[in-house]
mmCIF file of C-alpha atoms in Angstrom:
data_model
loop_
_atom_site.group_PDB
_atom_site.id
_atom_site.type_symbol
_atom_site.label_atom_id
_atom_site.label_comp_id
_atom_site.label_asym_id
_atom_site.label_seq_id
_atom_site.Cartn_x
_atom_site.Cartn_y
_atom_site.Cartn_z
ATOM 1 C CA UNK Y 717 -9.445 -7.433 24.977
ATOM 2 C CA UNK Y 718 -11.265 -10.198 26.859
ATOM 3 C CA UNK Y 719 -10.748 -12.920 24.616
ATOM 4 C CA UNK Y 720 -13.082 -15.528 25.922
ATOM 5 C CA UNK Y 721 -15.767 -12.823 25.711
ATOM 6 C CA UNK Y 722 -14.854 -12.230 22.162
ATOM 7 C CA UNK Y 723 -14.620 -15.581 21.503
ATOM 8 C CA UNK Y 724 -18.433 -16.080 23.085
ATOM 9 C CA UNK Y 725 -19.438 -13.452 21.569
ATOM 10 C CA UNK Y 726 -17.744 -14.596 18.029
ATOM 11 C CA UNK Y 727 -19.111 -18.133 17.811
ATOM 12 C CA UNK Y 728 -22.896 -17.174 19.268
ATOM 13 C CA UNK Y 729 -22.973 -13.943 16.257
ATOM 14 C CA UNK Y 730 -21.623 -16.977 13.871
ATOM 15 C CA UNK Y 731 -24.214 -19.244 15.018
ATOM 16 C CA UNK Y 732 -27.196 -16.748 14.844
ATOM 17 C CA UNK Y 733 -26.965 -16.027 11.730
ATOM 18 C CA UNK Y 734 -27.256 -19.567 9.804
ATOM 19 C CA UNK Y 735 -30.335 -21.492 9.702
ATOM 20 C CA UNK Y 736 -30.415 -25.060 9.976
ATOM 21 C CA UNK Y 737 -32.046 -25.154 5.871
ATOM 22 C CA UNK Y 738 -28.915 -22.847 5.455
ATOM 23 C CA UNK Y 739 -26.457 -25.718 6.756
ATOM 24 C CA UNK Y 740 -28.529 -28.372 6.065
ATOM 25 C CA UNK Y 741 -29.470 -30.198 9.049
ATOM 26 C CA UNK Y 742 -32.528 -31.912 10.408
ATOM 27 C CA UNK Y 743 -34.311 -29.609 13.136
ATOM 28 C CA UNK Y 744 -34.169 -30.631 16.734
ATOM 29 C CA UNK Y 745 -37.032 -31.148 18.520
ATOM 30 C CA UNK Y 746 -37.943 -28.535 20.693
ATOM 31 C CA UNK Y 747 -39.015 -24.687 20.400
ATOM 32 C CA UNK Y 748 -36.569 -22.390 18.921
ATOM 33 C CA UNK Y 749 -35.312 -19.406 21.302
ATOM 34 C CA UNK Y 750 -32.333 -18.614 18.712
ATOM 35 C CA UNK Y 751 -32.713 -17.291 15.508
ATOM 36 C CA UNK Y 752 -30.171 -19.055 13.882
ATOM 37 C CA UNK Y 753 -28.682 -22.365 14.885
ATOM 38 C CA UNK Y 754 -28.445 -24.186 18.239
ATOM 39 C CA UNK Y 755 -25.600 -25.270 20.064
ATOM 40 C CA UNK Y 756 -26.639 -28.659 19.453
ATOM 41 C CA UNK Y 757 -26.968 -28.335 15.818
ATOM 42 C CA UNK Y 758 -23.359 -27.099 15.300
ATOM 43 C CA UNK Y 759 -21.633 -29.976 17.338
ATOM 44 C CA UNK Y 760 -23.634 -32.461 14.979
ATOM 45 C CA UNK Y 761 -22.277 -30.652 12.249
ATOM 46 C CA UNK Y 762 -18.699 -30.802 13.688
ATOM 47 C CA UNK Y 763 -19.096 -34.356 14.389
ATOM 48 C CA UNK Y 764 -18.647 -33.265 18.207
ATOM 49 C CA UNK Y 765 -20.837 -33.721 21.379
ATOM 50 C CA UNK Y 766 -22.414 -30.680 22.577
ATOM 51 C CA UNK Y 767 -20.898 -30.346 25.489
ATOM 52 C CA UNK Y 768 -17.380 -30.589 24.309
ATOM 53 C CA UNK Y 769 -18.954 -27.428 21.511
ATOM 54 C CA UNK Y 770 -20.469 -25.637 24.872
ATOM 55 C CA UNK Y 771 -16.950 -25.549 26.899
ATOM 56 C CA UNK Y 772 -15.073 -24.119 23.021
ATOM 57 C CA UNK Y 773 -17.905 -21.004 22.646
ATOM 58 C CA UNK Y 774 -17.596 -20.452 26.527
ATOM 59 C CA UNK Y 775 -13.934 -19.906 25.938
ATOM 60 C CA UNK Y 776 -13.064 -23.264 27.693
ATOM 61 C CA UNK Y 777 -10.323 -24.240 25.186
ATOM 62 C CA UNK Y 778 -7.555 -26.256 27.093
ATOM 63 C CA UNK Y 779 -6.565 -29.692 25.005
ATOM 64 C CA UNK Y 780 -8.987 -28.157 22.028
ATOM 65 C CA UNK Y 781 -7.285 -29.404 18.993
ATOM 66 C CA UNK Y 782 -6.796 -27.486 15.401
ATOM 67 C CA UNK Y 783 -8.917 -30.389 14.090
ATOM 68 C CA UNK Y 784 -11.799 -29.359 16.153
ATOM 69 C CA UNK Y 785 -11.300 -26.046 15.333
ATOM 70 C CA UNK Y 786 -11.439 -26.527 11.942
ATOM 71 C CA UNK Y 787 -14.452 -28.830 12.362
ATOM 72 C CA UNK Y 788 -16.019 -25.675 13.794
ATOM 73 C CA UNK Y 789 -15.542 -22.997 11.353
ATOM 74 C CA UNK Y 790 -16.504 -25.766 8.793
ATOM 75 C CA UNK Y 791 -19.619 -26.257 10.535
ATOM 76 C CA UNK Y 792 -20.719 -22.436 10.629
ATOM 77 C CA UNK Y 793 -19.292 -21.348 7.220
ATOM 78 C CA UNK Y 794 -16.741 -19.535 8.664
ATOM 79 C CA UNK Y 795 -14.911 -17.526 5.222
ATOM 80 C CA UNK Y 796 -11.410 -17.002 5.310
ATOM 81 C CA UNK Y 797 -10.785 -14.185 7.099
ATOM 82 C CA UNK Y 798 -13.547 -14.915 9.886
ATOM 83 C CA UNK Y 799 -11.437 -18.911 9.940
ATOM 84 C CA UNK Y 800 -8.265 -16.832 11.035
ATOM 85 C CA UNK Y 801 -9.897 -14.716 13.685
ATOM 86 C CA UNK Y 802 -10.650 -17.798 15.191
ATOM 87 C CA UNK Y 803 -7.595 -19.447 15.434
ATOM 88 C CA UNK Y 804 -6.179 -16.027 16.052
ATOM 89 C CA UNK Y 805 -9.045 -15.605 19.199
ATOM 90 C CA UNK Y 806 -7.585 -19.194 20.717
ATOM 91 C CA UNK Y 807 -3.872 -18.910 19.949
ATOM 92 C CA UNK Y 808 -4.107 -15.171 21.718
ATOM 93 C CA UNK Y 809 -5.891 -17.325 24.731
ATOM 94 C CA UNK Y 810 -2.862 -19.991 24.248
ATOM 95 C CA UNK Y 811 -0.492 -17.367 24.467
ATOM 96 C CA UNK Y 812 1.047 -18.944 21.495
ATOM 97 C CA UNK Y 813 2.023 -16.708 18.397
ATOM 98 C CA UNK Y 814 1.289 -13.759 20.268
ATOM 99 C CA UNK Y 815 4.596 -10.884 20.100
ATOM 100 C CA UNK Y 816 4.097 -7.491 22.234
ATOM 101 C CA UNK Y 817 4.379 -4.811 20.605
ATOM 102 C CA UNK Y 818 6.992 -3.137 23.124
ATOM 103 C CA UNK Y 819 9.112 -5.515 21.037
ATOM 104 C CA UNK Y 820 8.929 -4.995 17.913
ATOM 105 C CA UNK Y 821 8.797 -1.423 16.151
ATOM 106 C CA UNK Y 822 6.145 0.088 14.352
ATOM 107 C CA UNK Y 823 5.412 -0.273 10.510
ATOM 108 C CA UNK Y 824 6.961 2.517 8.507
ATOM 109 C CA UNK Y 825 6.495 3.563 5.363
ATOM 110 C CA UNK Y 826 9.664 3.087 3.306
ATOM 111 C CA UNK Y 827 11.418 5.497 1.091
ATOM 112 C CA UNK Y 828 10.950 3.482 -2.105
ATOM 113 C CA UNK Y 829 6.985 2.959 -1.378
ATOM 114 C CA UNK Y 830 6.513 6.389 -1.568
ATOM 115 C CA UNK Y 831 8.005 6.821 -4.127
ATOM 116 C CA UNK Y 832 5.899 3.888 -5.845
ATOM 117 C CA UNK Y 833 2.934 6.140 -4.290
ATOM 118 C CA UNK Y 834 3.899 9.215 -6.412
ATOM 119 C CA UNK Y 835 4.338 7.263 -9.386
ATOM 120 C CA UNK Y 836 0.910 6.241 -9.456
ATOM 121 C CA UNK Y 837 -1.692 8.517 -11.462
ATOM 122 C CA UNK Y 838 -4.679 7.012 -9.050
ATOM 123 C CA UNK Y 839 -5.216 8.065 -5.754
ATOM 124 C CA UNK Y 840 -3.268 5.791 -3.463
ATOM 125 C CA UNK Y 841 -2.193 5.417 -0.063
ATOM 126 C CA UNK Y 842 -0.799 3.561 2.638
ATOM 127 C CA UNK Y 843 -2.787 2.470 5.573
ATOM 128 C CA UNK Y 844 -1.717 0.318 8.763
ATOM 129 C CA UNK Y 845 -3.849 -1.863 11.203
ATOM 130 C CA UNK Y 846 -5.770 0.762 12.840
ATOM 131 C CA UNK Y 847 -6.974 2.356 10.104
ATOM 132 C CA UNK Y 848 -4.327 5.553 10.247
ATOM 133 C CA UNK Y 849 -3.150 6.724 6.666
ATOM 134 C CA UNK Y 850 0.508 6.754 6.861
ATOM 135 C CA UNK Y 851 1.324 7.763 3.040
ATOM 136 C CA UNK Y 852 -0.232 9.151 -0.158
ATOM 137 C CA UNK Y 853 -0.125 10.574 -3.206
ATOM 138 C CA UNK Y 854 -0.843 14.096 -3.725
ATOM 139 C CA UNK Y 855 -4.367 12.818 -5.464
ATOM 140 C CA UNK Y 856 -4.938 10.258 -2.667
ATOM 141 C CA UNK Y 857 -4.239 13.100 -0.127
ATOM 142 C CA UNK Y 858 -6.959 14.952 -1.783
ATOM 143 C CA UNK Y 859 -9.346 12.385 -1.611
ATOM 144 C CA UNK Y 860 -9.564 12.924 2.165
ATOM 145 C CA UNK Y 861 -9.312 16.723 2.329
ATOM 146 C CA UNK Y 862 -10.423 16.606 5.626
ATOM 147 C CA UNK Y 863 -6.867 15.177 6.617
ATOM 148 C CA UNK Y 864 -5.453 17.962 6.101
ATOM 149 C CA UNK Y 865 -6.761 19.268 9.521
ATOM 150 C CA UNK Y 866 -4.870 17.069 11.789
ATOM 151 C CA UNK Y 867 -1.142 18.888 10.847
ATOM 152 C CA UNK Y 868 1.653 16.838 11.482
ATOM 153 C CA UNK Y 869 -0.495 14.142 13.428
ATOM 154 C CA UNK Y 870 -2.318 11.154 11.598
ATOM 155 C CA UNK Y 871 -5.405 10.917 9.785
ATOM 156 C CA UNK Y 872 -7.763 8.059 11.107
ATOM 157 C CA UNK Y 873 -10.601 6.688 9.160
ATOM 158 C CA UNK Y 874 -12.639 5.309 12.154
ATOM 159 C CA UNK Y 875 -12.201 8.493 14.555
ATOM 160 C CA UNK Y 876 -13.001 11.023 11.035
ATOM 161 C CA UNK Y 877 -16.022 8.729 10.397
ATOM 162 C CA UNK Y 878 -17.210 8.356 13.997
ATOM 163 C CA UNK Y 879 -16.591 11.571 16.342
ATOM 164 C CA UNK Y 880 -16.342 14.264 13.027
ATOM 165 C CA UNK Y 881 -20.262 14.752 11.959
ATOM 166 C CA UNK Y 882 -19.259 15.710 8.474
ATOM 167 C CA UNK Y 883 -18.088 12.184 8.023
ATOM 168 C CA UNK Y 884 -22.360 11.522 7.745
ATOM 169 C CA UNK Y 885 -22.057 13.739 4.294
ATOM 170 C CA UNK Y 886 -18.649 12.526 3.163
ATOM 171 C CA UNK Y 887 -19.831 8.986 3.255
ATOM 172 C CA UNK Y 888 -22.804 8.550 1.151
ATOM 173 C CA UNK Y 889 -23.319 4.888 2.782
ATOM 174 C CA UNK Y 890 -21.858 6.211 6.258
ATOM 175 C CA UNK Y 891 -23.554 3.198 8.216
ATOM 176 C CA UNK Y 892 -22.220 0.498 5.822
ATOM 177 C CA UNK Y 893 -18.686 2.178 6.269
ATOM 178 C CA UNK Y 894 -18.579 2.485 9.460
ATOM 179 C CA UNK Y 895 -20.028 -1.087 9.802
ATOM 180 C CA UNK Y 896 -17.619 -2.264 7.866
ATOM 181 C CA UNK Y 897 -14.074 -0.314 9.027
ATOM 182 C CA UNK Y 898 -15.147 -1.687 12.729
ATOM 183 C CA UNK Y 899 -14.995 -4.911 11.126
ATOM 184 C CA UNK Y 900 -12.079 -3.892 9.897
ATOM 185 C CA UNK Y 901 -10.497 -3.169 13.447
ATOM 186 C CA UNK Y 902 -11.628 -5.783 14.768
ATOM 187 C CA UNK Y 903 -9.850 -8.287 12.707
ATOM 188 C CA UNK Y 904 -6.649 -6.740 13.328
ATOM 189 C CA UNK Y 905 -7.639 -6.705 17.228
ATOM 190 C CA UNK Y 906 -7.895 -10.462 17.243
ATOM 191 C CA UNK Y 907 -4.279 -10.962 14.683
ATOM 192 C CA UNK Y 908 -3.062 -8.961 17.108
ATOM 193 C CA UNK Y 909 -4.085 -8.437 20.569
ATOM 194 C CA UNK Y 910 -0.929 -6.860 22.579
ATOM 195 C CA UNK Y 911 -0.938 -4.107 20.146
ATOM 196 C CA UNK Y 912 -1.515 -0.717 22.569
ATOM 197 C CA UNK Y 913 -2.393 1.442 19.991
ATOM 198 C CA UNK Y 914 -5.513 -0.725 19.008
ATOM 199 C CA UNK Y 915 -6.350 -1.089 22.245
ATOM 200 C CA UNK Y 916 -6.670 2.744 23.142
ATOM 201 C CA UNK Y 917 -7.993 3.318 19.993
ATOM 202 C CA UNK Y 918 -10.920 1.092 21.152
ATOM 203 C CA UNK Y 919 -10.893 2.672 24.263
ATOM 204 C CA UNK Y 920 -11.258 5.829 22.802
ATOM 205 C CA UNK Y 921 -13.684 5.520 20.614
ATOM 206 C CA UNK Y 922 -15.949 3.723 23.339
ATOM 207 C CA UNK Y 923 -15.630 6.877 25.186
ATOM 208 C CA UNK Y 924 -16.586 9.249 22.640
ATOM 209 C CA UNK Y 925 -19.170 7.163 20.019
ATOM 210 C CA UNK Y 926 -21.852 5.280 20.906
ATOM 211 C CA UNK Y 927 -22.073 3.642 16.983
ATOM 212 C CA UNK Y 928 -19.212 2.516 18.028
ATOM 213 C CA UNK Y 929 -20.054 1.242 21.278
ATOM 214 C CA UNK Y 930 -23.224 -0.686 19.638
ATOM 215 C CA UNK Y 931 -21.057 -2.197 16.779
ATOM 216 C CA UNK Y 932 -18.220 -2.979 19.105
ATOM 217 C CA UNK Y 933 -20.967 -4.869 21.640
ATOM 218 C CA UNK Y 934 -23.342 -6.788 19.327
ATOM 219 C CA UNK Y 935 -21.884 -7.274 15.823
ATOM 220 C CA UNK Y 936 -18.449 -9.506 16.356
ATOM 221 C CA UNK Y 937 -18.394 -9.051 12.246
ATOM 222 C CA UNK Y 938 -14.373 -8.910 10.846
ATOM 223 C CA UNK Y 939 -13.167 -8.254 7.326
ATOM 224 C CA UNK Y 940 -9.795 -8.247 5.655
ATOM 225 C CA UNK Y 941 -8.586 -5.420 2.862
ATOM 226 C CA UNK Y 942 -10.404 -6.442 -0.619
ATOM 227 C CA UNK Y 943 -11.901 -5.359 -3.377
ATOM 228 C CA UNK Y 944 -14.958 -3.239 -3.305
ATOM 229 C CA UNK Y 945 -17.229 0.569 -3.854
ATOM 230 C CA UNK Y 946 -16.743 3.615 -2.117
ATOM 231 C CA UNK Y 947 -19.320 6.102 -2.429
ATOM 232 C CA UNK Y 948 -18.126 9.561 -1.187
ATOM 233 C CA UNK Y 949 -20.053 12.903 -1.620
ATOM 234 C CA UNK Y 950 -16.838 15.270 -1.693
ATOM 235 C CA UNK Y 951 -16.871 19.107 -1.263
ATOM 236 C CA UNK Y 952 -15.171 20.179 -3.669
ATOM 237 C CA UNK Y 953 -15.974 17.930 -6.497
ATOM 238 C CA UNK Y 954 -19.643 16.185 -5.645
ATOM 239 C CA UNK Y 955 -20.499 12.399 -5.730
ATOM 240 C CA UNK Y 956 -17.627 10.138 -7.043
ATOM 241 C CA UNK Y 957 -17.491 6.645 -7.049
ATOM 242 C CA UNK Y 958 -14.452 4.716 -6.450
ATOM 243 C CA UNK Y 959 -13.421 0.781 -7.480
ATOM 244 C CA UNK Y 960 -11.030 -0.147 -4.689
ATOM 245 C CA UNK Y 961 -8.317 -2.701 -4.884
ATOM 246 C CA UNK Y 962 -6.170 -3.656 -1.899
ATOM 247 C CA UNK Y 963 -2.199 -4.707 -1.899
ATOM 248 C CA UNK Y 964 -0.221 -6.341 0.511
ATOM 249 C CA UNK Y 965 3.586 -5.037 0.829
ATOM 250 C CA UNK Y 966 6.220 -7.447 0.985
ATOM 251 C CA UNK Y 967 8.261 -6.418 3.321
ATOM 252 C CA UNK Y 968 5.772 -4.210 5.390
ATOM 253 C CA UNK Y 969 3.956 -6.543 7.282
ATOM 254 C CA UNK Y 970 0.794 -4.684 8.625
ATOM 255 C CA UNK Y 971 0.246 -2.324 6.204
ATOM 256 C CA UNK Y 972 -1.638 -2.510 2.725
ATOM 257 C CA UNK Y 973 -1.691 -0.284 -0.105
ATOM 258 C CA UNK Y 974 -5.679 0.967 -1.416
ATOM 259 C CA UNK Y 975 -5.476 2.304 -4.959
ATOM 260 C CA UNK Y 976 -8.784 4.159 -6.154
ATOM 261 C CA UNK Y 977 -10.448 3.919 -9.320
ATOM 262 C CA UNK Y 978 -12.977 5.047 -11.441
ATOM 263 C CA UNK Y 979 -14.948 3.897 -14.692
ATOM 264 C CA UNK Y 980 -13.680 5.399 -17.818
ATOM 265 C CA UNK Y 981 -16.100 7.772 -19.156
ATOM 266 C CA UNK Y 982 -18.388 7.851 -16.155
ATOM 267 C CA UNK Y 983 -18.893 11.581 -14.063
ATOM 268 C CA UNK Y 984 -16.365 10.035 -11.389
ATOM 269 C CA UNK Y 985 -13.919 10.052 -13.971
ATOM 270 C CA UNK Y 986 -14.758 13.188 -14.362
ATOM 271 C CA UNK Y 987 -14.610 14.321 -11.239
ATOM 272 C CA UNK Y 988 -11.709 12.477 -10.620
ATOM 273 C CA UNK Y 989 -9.539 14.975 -13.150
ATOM 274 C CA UNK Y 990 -10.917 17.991 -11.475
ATOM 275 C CA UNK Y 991 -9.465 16.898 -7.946
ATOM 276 C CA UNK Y 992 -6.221 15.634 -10.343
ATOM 277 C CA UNK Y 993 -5.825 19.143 -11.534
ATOM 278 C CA UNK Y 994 -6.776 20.684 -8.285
ATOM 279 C CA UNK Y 995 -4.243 18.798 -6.341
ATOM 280 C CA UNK Y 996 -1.421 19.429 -8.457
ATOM 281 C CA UNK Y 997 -2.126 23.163 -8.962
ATOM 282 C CA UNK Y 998 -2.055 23.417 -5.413
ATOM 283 C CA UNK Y 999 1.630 24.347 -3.807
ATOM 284 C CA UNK Y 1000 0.760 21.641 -1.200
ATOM 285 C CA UNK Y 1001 -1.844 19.684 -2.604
ATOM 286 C CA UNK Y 1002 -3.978 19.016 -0.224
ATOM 287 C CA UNK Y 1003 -0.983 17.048 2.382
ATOM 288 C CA UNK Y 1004 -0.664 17.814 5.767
ATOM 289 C CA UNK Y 1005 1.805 19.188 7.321
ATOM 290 C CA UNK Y 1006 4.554 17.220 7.379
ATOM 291 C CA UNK Y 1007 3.475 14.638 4.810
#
């Protein structure tokens, strides 16, 4: 990753979309040729000059203190998880706080999680930075049937919903999900920029999908794991909606736990038992290999 690009590119997307009624600042003199606020405008708002805010968004950040950073993201109403990209973005530029992965291992699932998994009458499962489902239940398996395809390899959300074109039916909102699980990447990108298997992820999927190409390029949108709809359109059962609640494991750093519900009484309850039943009839469920 170049970071002072992303960082540009960050801080610019940040700026253009927040008026100066939005933050509440007089309007400079001048004609507009941005549609959301000047340079200018956010160093008032940081209580900075604008050329010291000029050198931070060019990626100029040598003797930039945390104060100014914070003065920043306070300025363009940066939420929580877009405030930590940011000091993520400069610390990776630092070289402060930043481990390679070459030294540490990758996240695995433990024993006892899975077992937590299986204990769960929701579909659940485990997913790590880049998206890759690492463990499920036998009902959370069968909420991605498609999975089942890729044997003893992994299952990844962005690749399924980018390069497989039955991802467009699957997701009933495919261009919010896939705006959003980019977002999603590219969060973890900026936490953690010496991880390799991000990177070629990134790479690949710049090779092969040009959605992903234009998100990648122009959005500079990240989100953390939260609450929130999914809206699938599944073969064997129809439209279902899902509730989605996100954990963090103790213990696990990097991977989160996504446990699927439904409304009581609603047709993706209903649904929901006939995949329940289906799964569990099944010798395999729907698992792949080596799950």
């Amino acid at each position: 990753m170049d970071h002072r690009a992303e960082l540009r590119g960050f801080l610019s997307s940040r700026r253009a979309r927040l008026s100066p009624d939005e933050a509440g600042v007089p309007v400079f003199t001048g004609s507009r040729r941005v549609p959301g606020l000047r340079r200018e405008e956010v160093a008032h708002l940081a209580g900075i000059s604008v050329d010291y805010y000029t050198r931070v968004e060019r990626g100029k950040i040598a003797g930039v203190s945390e104060e100014v950073l914070e003065s920043v993201a306070r300025a363009l109403r940066l939420d929580d998880i877009e405030h930590d990209h940011l000091l993520h973005l400069v610390r990776s530029m630092r070289g402060s706080h930043v481990v390679r992965r070459s030294h540490r291992a990758e996240p695995q699932v433990r024993p006892e999680t899975q077992r937590v998994l299986d204990s769960i009458a929701l579909p659940a499962l485990i997913q790590n930075a880049r998206l890759d489902i690492l463990a499920a239940n036998r009902i959370g398996w069968a909420v991605y049937p498609y999975a089942r395809e890729v044997g003893s390899g992994t299952f990844n959300h962005l690749k399924f919903q980018l390069l497989d074109p039955r991802a467009r039916n699957f997701y009933r909102d495919w261009e919010l999900t896939t705006k959003n699980a980019v977002a999603l990447l590219r969060a973890a990108a900026g936490r953690d920029p010496e991880d390799e298997s991000i990177s070629q992820l990134v790479g690949e999927l710049s090779t092969h999908s040009e959605r992903f190409r234009q998100l990648w390029a122009s959005s500079h949108d990240v989100l953390g794991f939260r609450r929130g709809v999914k809206r699938y359109r599944h073969p064997l059962v129809g439209e279902i909606d899902f509730d989605l609640a996100s954990f963090d494991l103790a213990g696990e750093p990097g991977l989160v736990m996504l446990v699927y519900s439904v409304q009581p009484g609603s047709p993706s309850a209903d649904a929901l038992q006939i995949l329940a039943n289906w799964s569990a009839s099944s010798p395999a469920g729907f698992c792949p290999a080596g799950s």
